[in-house]
């Protein structure tokens, strides 16, 4: 299975996702896309194999919102992620002017844990 993690800014969320996925699914082909060099370097250091398209895309909800993550997500990037045939697991990070109603504010650790549970469900399908 190919898994793609997308993150921006310092890559903190992406870095934690990459580590968690690599630990739980050592056979998965884990790829990362950073919207800047700091995020890409952090995720590569955490264990991502390369950057490319994946069967599953994991990242903050901002990866489908043009100009989010402080402008790092271009309209073309948001459209590419949104129109991908991949399963998307989006973490509801209430930052950068995007607030998701009806979602409990959780710590990054709790979001990673929930995303891992959802990934496990997708992997078992």
XYZ file of N, CA, C and O in Angstrom:
500
model
N 0.842 -1.177 0.000
C 0.000 0.000 0.000
C 0.884 1.236 0.000
O 1.863 1.298 0.731
N 0.526 2.225 -0.809
C 1.215 3.515 -0.848
C 0.439 4.512 -0.006
O -0.769 4.657 -0.180
N 1.133 5.206 0.893
C 0.504 6.215 1.740
C 1.250 7.528 1.549
O 2.475 7.578 1.646
N 0.504 8.597 1.287
C 1.075 9.918 1.078
C 0.650 10.834 2.216
O -0.529 10.958 2.502
N 1.622 11.467 2.864
C 1.363 12.431 3.929
C 1.758 13.808 3.402
O 2.845 13.977 2.863
N 0.875 14.787 3.556
C 1.142 16.152 3.098
C 1.092 17.080 4.303
O 0.160 17.006 5.101
N 2.098 17.943 4.418
C 2.086 18.927 5.498
C 2.883 20.146 5.082
O 3.631 20.111 4.100
N 2.718 21.205 5.819
C 3.418 22.457 5.539
C 4.028 23.012 6.796
O 4.212 22.303 7.789
N 4.311 24.290 6.779
C 4.947 25.006 7.877
C 6.187 24.242 8.324
O 7.054 23.981 7.510
N 6.303 23.837 9.568
C 7.500 23.133 10.032
C 7.427 21.630 9.873
O 8.369 20.912 10.180
N 6.286 21.117 9.407
C 6.140 19.679 9.190
C 5.913 18.878 10.457
O 6.025 17.655 10.447
N 5.552 19.524 11.556
C 5.394 18.826 12.831
C 4.325 17.748 12.772
O 4.540 16.608 13.174
N 3.136 18.102 12.282
C 2.055 17.135 12.177
C 2.471 15.995 11.237
O 2.329 14.821 11.559
N 2.996 16.352 10.067
C 3.416 15.345 9.096
C 4.499 14.433 9.637
O 4.481 13.223 9.409
N 5.437 15.010 10.366
C 6.524 14.244 10.956
C 5.979 13.195 11.922
O 6.382 12.029 11.881
N 5.043 13.595 12.770
C 4.449 12.653 13.721
C 3.627 11.585 13.013
O 3.646 10.414 13.410
N 2.913 11.970 11.950
C 2.145 10.984 11.191
C 3.079 9.974 10.537
O 2.832 8.773 10.585
N 4.163 10.456 9.922
C 5.118 9.564 9.259
C 5.692 8.569 10.260
O 5.757 7.361 9.991
N 6.109 9.043 11.410
C 6.661 8.145 12.437
C 5.644 7.096 12.871
O 5.967 5.911 12.986
N 4.409 7.529 13.113
C 3.370 6.599 13.566
C 3.053 5.550 12.504
O 2.924 4.365 12.811
N 2.937 5.985 11.270
C 2.621 5.053 10.184
C 3.776 4.090 9.961
O 3.568 2.879 9.803
N 5.009 4.595 9.949
C 6.183 3.740 9.731
C 6.291 2.671 10.814
O 6.661 1.520 10.540
N 5.945 3.038 12.032
C 6.004 2.090 13.141
C 4.916 1.025 13.030
O 5.169 -0.161 13.208
N 3.703 1.457 12.705
C 2.573 0.520 12.675
C 2.516 -0.307 11.387
O 2.091 -1.452 11.398
N 2.933 0.287 10.256
C 2.870 -0.385 8.959
C 4.239 -0.368 8.288
O 4.443 0.335 7.296
N 5.193 -1.150 8.794
C 6.557 -1.104 8.243
C 6.640 -1.529 6.777
O 7.579 -1.139 6.080
N 5.671 -2.259 6.263
C 5.686 -2.686 4.869
C 5.086 -1.681 3.907
O 5.186 -1.841 2.688
N 4.460 -0.636 4.422
C 3.818 0.367 3.556
C 4.879 1.231 2.888
O 5.920 1.536 3.464
N 4.604 1.630 1.666
C 5.468 2.580 0.946
C 5.018 3.966 1.376
O 3.941 4.412 1.013
N 5.818 4.618 2.188
C 5.439 5.873 2.816
C 6.100 7.049 2.111
O 7.318 7.138 2.029
N 5.264 7.936 1.584
C 5.754 9.096 0.843
C 5.273 10.362 1.525
O 4.238 10.358 2.176
N 6.031 11.430 1.371
C 5.668 12.696 2.000
C 5.846 13.839 1.019
O 6.769 13.836 0.212
N 4.934 14.802 1.116
C 5.047 16.031 0.347
C 5.018 17.177 1.350
O 4.084 17.286 2.140
N 6.051 17.981 1.318
C 6.090 19.176 2.143
C 5.795 20.376 1.269
O 6.289 20.461 0.148
N 4.995 21.281 1.787
C 4.702 22.478 1.007
C 5.847 23.483 1.077
O 5.808 24.522 0.442
N 6.871 23.145 1.869
C 8.089 23.940 1.921
C 9.230 22.999 2.302
O 9.000 21.848 2.678
N 10.460 23.481 2.200
C 11.616 22.609 2.425
C 11.715 22.135 3.871
O 12.138 21.007 4.124
N 11.314 22.950 4.829
C 11.387 22.543 6.233
C 10.453 21.361 6.508
O 10.837 20.393 7.173
N 9.233 21.440 5.986
C 8.274 20.356 6.189
C 8.741 19.081 5.492
O 8.666 17.992 6.058
N 9.227 19.208 4.271
C 9.709 18.037 3.529
C 10.888 17.388 4.247
O 10.945 16.165 4.386
N 11.829 18.190 4.723
C 13.006 17.656 5.422
C 12.604 16.947 6.713
O 13.129 15.873 7.028
N 11.653 17.528 7.450
C 11.206 16.914 8.704
C 10.572 15.557 8.453
O 10.847 14.584 9.162
N 9.739 15.464 7.424
C 9.070 14.197 7.145
C 10.039 13.163 6.578
O 9.931 11.975 6.876
N 11.008 13.601 5.784
C 12.027 12.668 5.276
C 12.837 12.107 6.445
O 13.103 10.904 6.515
N 13.209 12.965 7.362
C 13.974 12.539 8.540
C 13.170 11.563 9.392
O 13.721 10.665 10.011
N 11.838 11.741 9.407
C 10.966 10.873 10.199
C 10.800 9.492 9.576
O 10.296 8.582 10.219
N 11.197 9.319 8.299
C 11.141 7.995 7.697
C 10.386 7.865 6.393
O 10.183 6.746 5.915
N 9.966 8.960 5.792
C 9.287 8.861 4.493
C 10.273 8.374 3.440
O 11.432 8.758 3.443
N 9.809 7.539 2.523
C 10.668 6.988 1.484
C 10.913 7.965 0.345
O 12.020 8.055 -0.175
N 9.883 8.673 -0.080
C 9.993 9.617 -1.189
C 8.720 10.443 -1.284
O 7.802 10.246 -0.517
N 8.680 11.362 -2.229
C 7.474 12.156 -2.466
C 6.862 11.735 -3.794
O 7.556 11.654 -4.799
N 5.571 11.438 -3.792
C 4.851 11.021 -4.995
C 3.373 10.924 -4.649
O 2.974 11.295 -3.556
N 2.563 10.411 -5.574
C 1.137 10.227 -5.314
C 0.919 8.938 -4.539
O 1.677 7.990 -4.688
N -0.105 8.895 -3.716
C -0.359 7.716 -2.909
C -1.781 7.224 -3.051
O -2.641 7.881 -3.643
N -2.051 6.028 -2.515
C -3.395 5.467 -2.489
C -4.213 6.099 -1.372
O -5.435 6.112 -1.401
N -3.498 6.572 -0.350
C -4.116 7.228 0.800
C -3.350 8.526 1.025
O -2.126 8.533 1.044
N -4.078 9.623 1.183
C -3.462 10.920 1.456
C -3.868 11.334 2.865
O -5.049 11.322 3.199
N -2.879 11.682 3.680
C -3.138 12.093 5.054
C -2.521 13.467 5.278
O -1.358 13.692 4.924
N -3.293 14.374 5.865
C -2.748 15.690 6.166
C -3.780 16.563 6.842
O -4.936 16.169 7.009
N -3.377 17.775 7.227
C -4.343 18.700 7.830
C -5.402 19.087 6.804
O -5.144 19.071 5.597
N -6.580 19.430 7.273
C -7.689 19.755 6.369
C -7.326 20.867 5.393
O -7.860 20.943 4.297
N -6.392 21.701 5.763
C -5.966 22.794 4.897
C -5.386 22.365 3.563
O -5.311 23.168 2.638
N -5.033 21.095 3.409
C -4.458 20.666 2.126
C -5.484 20.639 1.007
O -5.116 20.507 -0.158
N -6.776 20.790 1.347
C -7.811 20.881 0.308
C -8.414 22.283 0.235
O -9.447 22.478 -0.405
N -7.773 23.247 0.876
C -8.256 24.632 0.890
C -7.181 25.532 0.283
O -6.083 25.652 0.830
N -7.510 26.144 -0.853
C -6.555 27.025 -1.531
C -6.093 28.142 -0.608
O -6.878 28.706 0.146
N -4.810 28.426 -0.657
C -4.162 29.500 0.101
C -4.129 29.259 1.605
O -3.852 30.175 2.375
N -4.399 28.044 2.054
C -4.324 27.762 3.480
C -2.883 27.478 3.889
O -1.970 27.534 3.070
N -2.690 27.114 5.148
C -1.355 26.911 5.724
C -0.484 28.137 5.445
O 0.631 28.035 4.960
N -1.056 29.285 5.762
C -0.385 30.578 5.562
C 0.033 30.783 4.112
O 1.106 31.296 3.824
N -0.811 30.345 3.179
C -0.569 30.559 1.761
C 0.275 29.503 1.089
O 0.549 29.584 -0.103
N 0.676 28.472 1.820
C 1.550 27.437 1.249
C 0.814 26.489 0.306
O 1.426 25.866 -0.554
N -0.490 26.354 0.466
C -1.273 25.468 -0.405
C -1.811 26.306 -1.557
O -2.711 27.121 -1.372
N -1.274 26.101 -2.728
C -1.735 26.846 -3.894
C -3.090 26.301 -4.332
O -3.454 25.160 -3.991
N -3.845 27.066 -5.108
C -5.121 26.544 -5.613
C -4.933 25.230 -6.376
O -5.729 24.296 -6.221
N -3.878 25.130 -7.160
C -3.639 23.903 -7.937
C -3.368 22.711 -7.020
O -3.826 21.593 -7.291
N -2.638 22.935 -5.938
C -2.374 21.853 -4.983
C -3.670 21.390 -4.331
O -3.917 20.179 -4.218
N -4.496 22.335 -3.887
C -5.758 21.983 -3.232
C -6.660 21.190 -4.177
O -7.262 20.192 -3.776
N -6.734 21.618 -5.425
C -7.547 20.914 -6.420
C -6.989 19.513 -6.666
O -7.744 18.534 -6.738
N -5.673 19.391 -6.783
C -5.063 18.076 -7.037
C -5.384 17.101 -5.909
O -5.728 15.938 -6.159
N -5.286 17.550 -4.677
C -5.602 16.677 -3.545
C -7.100 16.351 -3.537
O -7.491 15.201 -3.392
N -7.928 17.360 -3.713
C -9.376 17.159 -3.664
C -9.876 16.248 -4.788
O -10.812 15.474 -4.596
N -9.257 16.318 -5.967
C -9.711 15.518 -7.100
C -8.997 14.169 -7.207
O -9.333 13.371 -8.072
N -8.065 13.909 -6.328
C -7.353 12.641 -6.347
C -8.315 11.488 -6.102
O -9.302 11.615 -5.382
N -8.013 10.339 -6.700
C -8.793 9.139 -6.458
C -8.440 8.488 -5.125
O -9.081 7.526 -4.707
N -7.411 8.991 -4.471
C -6.962 8.431 -3.200
C -7.991 8.661 -2.105
O -8.783 9.603 -2.161
N -7.956 7.808 -1.101
C -8.720 8.044 0.117
C -8.006 9.171 0.857
O -6.782 9.175 0.956
N -8.770 10.149 1.355
C -8.175 11.263 2.086
C -8.560 11.165 3.558
O -9.737 11.060 3.885
N -7.555 11.199 4.430
C -7.783 11.290 5.867
C -7.315 12.680 6.260
O -6.118 12.970 6.244
N -8.279 13.575 6.552
C -7.984 14.979 6.820
C -8.099 15.255 8.315
O -9.128 14.954 8.928
N -7.073 15.833 8.881
C -7.074 16.156 10.297
C -7.643 17.561 10.491
O -7.160 18.510 9.864
N -8.667 17.709 11.331
C -9.335 19.004 11.501
C -8.522 19.955 12.377
O -8.855 20.196 13.526
N -7.472 20.493 11.814
C -6.628 21.437 12.544
C -7.254 22.824 12.407
O -7.355 23.357 11.308
N -7.706 23.378 13.505
C -8.385 24.674 13.504
C -7.362 25.807 13.604
O -7.235 26.462 14.629
N -6.646 26.031 12.518
C -5.644 27.093 12.475
C -5.704 27.757 11.108
O -6.394 27.317 10.213
N -4.938 28.796 10.972
C -4.789 29.496 9.684
C -6.115 30.043 9.166
O -6.337 30.088 7.955
N -7.009 30.420 10.064
C -8.267 31.008 9.631
C -9.303 30.000 9.182
O -10.356 30.380 8.688
N -9.035 28.712 9.325
C -9.990 27.668 8.967
C -10.435 26.975 10.244
O -9.628 26.336 10.915
N -11.701 27.125 10.567
C -12.236 26.524 11.782
C -13.338 25.558 11.366
O -14.259 25.924 10.639
N -13.230 24.325 11.813
C -14.191 23.288 11.454
C -15.231 23.185 12.565
O -14.907 22.817 13.693
N -16.470 23.533 12.256
C -17.558 23.470 13.230
C -17.918 22.025 13.525
O -17.781 21.145 12.669
N -18.370 21.790 14.725
C -18.831 20.461 15.099
C -17.715 19.487 15.416
O -17.959 18.304 15.608
N -16.500 19.984 15.469
C -15.351 19.125 15.749
C -14.735 19.574 17.066
O -14.431 20.750 17.257
N -14.531 18.627 17.952
C -13.925 18.934 19.241
C -12.466 19.325 19.051
O -11.742 18.717 18.257
N -12.024 20.346 19.755
C -10.622 20.768 19.705
C -9.780 19.699 20.399
O -9.965 19.411 21.574
N -8.875 19.072 19.666
C -8.031 18.009 20.208
C -6.568 18.405 20.101
O -6.185 19.186 19.236
N -5.756 17.797 20.937
C -4.314 18.014 20.852
C -3.789 17.329 19.593
O -4.448 16.455 19.016
N -2.598 17.717 19.173
C -1.986 17.091 18.008
C -1.804 15.591 18.237
O -2.052 14.780 17.337
N -1.459 15.210 19.437
C -1.300 13.789 19.769
C -2.616 13.036 19.592
O -2.642 11.939 19.026
N -3.710 13.639 20.045
C -5.020 12.996 19.895
C -5.436 12.918 18.433
O -6.017 11.915 17.995
N -5.140 13.965 17.650
C -5.462 13.943 16.220
C -4.689 12.840 15.510
O -5.232 12.121 14.674
N -3.403 12.700 15.841
C -2.571 11.653 15.228
C -3.145 10.284 15.583
O -3.269 9.404 14.723
N -3.515 10.096 16.829
C -4.081 8.822 17.274
C -5.367 8.497 16.521
O -5.570 7.362 16.066
N -6.242 9.480 16.366
C -7.494 9.261 15.645
C -7.234 8.982 14.167
O -7.867 8.101 13.573
N -6.293 9.715 13.570
C -5.954 9.477 12.158
C -5.394 8.067 11.974
O -5.703 7.393 10.983
N -4.600 7.607 12.922
C -4.058 6.244 12.846
C -5.178 5.209 12.932
O -5.157 4.204 12.223
N -6.176 5.457 13.773
C -7.312 4.539 13.871
C -8.090 4.496 12.556
O -8.500 3.425 12.094
N -8.266 5.654 11.946
C -8.968 5.705 10.660
C -8.146 5.028 9.571
O -8.680 4.323 8.716
N -6.830 5.225 9.593
C -5.949 4.568 8.627
C -6.036 3.055 8.774
O -6.114 2.330 7.789
N -6.077 2.579 10.007
C -6.199 1.140 10.238
C -7.483 0.602 9.615
O -7.476 -0.460 8.994
N -8.571 1.349 9.737
C -9.830 0.933 9.123
C -9.726 0.853 7.616
O -10.210 -0.089 6.990
N -9.073 1.829 7.005
C -8.892 1.842 5.545
C -7.983 0.687 5.122
O -8.242 0.018 4.119
N -6.923 0.449 5.884
C -5.975 -0.618 5.530
C -6.627 -1.995 5.606
O -6.236 -2.905 4.891
N -7.625 -2.146 6.452
C -8.293 -3.446 6.603
C -9.361 -3.689 5.548
O -9.863 -4.795 5.429
N -9.721 -2.659 4.785
C -10.760 -2.817 3.749
C -10.274 -3.672 2.607
O -9.175 -3.780 2.263
